[in-house]
XYZ file of N, CA and C in Angstrom:
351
model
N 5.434 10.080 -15.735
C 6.535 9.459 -15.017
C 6.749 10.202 -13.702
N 6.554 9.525 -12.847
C 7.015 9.739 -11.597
C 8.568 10.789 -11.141
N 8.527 11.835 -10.566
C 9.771 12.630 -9.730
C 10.061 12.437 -9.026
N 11.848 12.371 -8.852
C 12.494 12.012 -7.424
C 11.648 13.453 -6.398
N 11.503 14.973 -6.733
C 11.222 15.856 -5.898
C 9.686 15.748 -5.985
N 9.061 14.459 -6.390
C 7.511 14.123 -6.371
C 7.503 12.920 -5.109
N 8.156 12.119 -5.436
C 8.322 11.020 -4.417
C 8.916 11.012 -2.888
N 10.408 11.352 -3.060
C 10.866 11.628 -2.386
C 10.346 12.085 -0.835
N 10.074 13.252 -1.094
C 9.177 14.087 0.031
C 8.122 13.092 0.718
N 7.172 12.302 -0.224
C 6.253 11.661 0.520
C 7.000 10.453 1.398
N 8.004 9.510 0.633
C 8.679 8.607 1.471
C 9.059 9.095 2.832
N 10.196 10.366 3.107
C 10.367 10.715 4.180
C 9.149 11.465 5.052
N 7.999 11.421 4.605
C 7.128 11.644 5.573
C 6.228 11.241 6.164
N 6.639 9.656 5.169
C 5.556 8.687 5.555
C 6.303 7.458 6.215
N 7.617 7.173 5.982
C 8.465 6.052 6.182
C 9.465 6.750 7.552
N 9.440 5.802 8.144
C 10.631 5.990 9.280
C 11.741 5.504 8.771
N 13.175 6.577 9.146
C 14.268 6.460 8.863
C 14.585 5.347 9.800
N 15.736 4.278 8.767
C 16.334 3.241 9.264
C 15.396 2.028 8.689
N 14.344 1.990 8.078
C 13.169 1.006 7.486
C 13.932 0.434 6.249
N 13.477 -0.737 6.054
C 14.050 -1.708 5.169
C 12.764 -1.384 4.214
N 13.374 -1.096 2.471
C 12.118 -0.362 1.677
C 12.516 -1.508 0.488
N 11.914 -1.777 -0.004
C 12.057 -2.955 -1.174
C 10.917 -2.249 -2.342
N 11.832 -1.960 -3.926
C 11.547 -1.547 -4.902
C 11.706 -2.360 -6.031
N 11.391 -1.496 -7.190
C 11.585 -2.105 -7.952
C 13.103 -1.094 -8.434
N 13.155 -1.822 -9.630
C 14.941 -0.575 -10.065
C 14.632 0.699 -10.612
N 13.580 1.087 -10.587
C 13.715 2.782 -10.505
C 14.485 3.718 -9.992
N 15.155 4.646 -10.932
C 16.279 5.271 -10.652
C 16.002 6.120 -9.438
N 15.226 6.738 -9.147
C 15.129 7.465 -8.263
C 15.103 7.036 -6.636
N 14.630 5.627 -6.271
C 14.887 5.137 -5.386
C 16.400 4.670 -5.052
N 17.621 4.875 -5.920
C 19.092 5.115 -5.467
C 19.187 5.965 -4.409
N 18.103 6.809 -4.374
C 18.669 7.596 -3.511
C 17.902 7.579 -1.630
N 17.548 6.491 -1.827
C 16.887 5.770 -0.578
C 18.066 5.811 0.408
N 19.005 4.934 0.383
C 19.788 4.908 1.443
C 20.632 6.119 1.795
N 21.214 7.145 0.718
C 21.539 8.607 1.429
C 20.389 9.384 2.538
N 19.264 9.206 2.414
C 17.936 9.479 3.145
C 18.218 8.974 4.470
N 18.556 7.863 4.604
C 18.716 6.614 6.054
C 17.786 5.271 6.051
N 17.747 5.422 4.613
C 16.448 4.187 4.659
C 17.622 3.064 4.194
N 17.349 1.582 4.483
C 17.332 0.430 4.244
C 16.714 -0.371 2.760
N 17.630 -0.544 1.535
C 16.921 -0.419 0.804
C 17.493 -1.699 -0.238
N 16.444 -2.700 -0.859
C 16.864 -3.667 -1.843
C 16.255 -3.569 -2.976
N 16.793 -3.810 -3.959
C 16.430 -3.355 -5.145
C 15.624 -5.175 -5.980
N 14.746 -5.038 -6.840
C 14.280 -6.482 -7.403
C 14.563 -6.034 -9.148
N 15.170 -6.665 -9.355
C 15.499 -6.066 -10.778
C 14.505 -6.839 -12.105
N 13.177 -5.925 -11.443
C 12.196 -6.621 -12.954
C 12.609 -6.333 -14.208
N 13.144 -5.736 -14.657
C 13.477 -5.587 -16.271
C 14.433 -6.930 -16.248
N 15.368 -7.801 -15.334
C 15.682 -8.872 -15.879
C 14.454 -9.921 -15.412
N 13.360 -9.675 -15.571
C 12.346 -10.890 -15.217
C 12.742 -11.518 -13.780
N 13.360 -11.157 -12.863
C 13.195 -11.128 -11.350
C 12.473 -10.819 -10.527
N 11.368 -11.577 -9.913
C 10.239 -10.641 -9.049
C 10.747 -11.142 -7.840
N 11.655 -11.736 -7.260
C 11.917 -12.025 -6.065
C 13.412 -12.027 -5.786
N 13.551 -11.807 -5.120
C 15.473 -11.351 -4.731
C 15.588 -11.773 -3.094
N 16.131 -13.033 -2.464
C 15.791 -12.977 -1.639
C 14.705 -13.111 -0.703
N 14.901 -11.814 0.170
C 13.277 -10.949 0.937
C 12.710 -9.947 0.241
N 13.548 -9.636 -0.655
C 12.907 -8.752 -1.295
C 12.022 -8.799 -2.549
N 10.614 -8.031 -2.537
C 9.800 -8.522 -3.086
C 8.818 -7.429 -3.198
N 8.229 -6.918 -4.280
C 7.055 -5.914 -4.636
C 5.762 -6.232 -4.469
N 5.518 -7.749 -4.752
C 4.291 -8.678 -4.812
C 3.080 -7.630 -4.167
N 3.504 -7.900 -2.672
C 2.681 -6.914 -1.870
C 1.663 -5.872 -2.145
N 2.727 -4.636 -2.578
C 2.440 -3.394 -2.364
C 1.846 -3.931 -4.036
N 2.221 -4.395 -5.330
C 1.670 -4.351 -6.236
C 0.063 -5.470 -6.348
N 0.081 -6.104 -5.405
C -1.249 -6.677 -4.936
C -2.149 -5.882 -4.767
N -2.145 -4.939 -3.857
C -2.546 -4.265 -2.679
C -3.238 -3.223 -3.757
N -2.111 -2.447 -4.679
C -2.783 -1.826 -5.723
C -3.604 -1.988 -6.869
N -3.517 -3.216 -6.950
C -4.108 -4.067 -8.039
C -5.920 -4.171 -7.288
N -6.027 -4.730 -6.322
C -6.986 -5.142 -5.710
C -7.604 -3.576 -5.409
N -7.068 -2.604 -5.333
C -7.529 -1.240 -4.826
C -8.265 -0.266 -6.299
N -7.509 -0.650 -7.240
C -7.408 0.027 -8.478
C -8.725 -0.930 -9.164
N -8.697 -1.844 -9.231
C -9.786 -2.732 -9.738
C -11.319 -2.703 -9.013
N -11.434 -2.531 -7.783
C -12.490 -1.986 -6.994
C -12.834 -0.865 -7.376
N -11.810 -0.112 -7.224
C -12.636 1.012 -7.223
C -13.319 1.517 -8.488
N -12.788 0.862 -9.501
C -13.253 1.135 -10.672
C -14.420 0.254 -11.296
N -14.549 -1.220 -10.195
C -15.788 -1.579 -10.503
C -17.102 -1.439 -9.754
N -16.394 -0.891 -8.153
C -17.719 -0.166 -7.443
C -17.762 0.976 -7.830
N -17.189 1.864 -7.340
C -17.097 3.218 -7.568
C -16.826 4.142 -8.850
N -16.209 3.382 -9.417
C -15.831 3.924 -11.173
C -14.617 4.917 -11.312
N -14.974 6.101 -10.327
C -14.569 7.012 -10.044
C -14.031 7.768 -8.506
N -12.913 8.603 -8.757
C -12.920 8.935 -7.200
C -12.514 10.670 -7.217
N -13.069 11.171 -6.453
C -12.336 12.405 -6.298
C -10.874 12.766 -5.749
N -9.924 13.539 -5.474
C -8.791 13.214 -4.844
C -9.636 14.013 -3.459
N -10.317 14.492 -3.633
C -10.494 15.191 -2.270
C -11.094 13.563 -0.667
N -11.412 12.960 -1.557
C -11.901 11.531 -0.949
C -11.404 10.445 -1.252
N -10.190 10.430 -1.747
C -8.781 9.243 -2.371
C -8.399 8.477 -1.187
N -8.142 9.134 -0.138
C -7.582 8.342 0.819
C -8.640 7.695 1.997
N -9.704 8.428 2.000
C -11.322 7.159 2.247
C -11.604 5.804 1.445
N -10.846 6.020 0.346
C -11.423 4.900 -0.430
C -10.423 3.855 -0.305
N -8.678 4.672 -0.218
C -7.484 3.758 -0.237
C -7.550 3.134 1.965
N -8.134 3.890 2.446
C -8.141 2.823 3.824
C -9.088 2.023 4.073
N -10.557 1.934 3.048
C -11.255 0.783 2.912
C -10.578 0.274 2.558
N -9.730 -0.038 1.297
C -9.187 -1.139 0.670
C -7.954 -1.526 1.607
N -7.251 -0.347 2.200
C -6.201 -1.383 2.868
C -7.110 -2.116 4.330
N -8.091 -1.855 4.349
C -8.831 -2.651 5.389
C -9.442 -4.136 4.734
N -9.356 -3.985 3.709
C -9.984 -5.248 3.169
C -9.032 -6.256 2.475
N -7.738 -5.585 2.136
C -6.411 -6.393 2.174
C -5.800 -7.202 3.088
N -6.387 -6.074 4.414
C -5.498 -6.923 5.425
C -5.753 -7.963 5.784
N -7.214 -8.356 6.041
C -8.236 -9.186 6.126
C -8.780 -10.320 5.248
N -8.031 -10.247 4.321
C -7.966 -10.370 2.874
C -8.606 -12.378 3.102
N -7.610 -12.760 3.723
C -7.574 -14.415 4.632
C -8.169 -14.215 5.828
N -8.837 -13.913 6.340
C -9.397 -13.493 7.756
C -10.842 -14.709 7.258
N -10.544 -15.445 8.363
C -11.783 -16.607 7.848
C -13.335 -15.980 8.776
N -13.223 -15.260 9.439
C -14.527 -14.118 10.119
C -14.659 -13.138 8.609
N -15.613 -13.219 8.038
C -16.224 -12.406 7.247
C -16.352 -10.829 7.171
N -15.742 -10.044 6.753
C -15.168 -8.670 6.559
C -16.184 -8.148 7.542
N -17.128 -8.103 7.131
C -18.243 -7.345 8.074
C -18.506 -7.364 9.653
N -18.328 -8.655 9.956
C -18.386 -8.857 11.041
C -17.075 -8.273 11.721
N -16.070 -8.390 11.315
C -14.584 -7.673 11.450
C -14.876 -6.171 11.529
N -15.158 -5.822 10.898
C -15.708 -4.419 11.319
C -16.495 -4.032 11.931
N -17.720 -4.700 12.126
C -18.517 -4.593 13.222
C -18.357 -4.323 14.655
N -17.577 -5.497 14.614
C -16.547 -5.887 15.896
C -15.911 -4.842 16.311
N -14.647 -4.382 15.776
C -14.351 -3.027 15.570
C -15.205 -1.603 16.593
N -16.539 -1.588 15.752
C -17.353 -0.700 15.928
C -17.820 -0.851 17.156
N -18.305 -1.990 17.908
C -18.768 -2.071 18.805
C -17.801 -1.878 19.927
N -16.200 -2.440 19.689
C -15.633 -2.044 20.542
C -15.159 -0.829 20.882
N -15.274 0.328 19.874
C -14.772 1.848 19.428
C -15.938 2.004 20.563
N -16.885 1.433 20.528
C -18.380 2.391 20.699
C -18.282 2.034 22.709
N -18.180 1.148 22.853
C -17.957 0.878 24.510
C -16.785 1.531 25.376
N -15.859 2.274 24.503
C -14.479 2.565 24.823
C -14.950 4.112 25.552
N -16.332 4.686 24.735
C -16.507 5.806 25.454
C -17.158 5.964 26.317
C-alpha cells in the first residue's frame, strides 16, 4: 500500500502548484489541496468512474497499456531503466489515434532533431 510520505514528495515535484489533479478516493490524496493543488475526487468504491470532469480513465489507460507491454515485450524491467521504458509508452499513448503510423512519427521527429544541429 502506497504512503502519503511515499507519494506525496513525488506529486510536489512533479506537479505544478495550482493544477487541477483528479483521483480516485484514496485517503492520502485529502491532502492535495493543503499542498495548493486543485483537486476532485471520483468515488470508485460507489461504482462511479466519472464525476463530472473528473475522471481516472486516462492515467489508468495509460498504465494498463504500459504494464501489459511491457510484460509482453519485455517481460521484465530493471528500475535502473523504468523510466526508458515508461517514455516509450507514454510516446505510444499519445499517438495512440495518430492515423501516421508510430514509426514514421518518430522518424519524423528524428530527422527533425537531426537538422536542428
Amino acid at each position: 500500500m502506497a504512503k502519503k510520505t511515499t507519494i506525496m514528495p513525488i506529486v510536489s515535484d512533479n506537479i505544478e502548484n495550482g493544477t487541477q489533479v483528479f483521483t480516485d478516493e484514496f485517503n492520502i490524496y485529502q491532502a492535495l489541496p493543503a499542498m495548493g493543488y486543485k483537486h476532485a475526487t471520483v468515488p470508485h468504491a460507489e461504482k462511479i468512474y466519472v464525476l463530472g470532469y473528473a475522471h481516472t480513465n486516462t492515467i489508468e489507460g495509460f498504465w494498463s497499456q504500459s504494464k501489459n507491454g511491457i510484460r509482453g515485450i519485455y517481460h521484465a524491467v530493471s528500475a535502473k531503466y523504468l523510466q526508458h521504458y515508461l517514455d516509450e509508452y507514454a510516446f505510444r499513448y499519445d499517438h495512440r489515434d495518430d492515423i501516421t503510423p508510430i514509426f514514421f512519427s518518430f522518424l519524423s521527429r528524428t530527422i527533425s532533431s537531426s537538422q536542428l544541429r
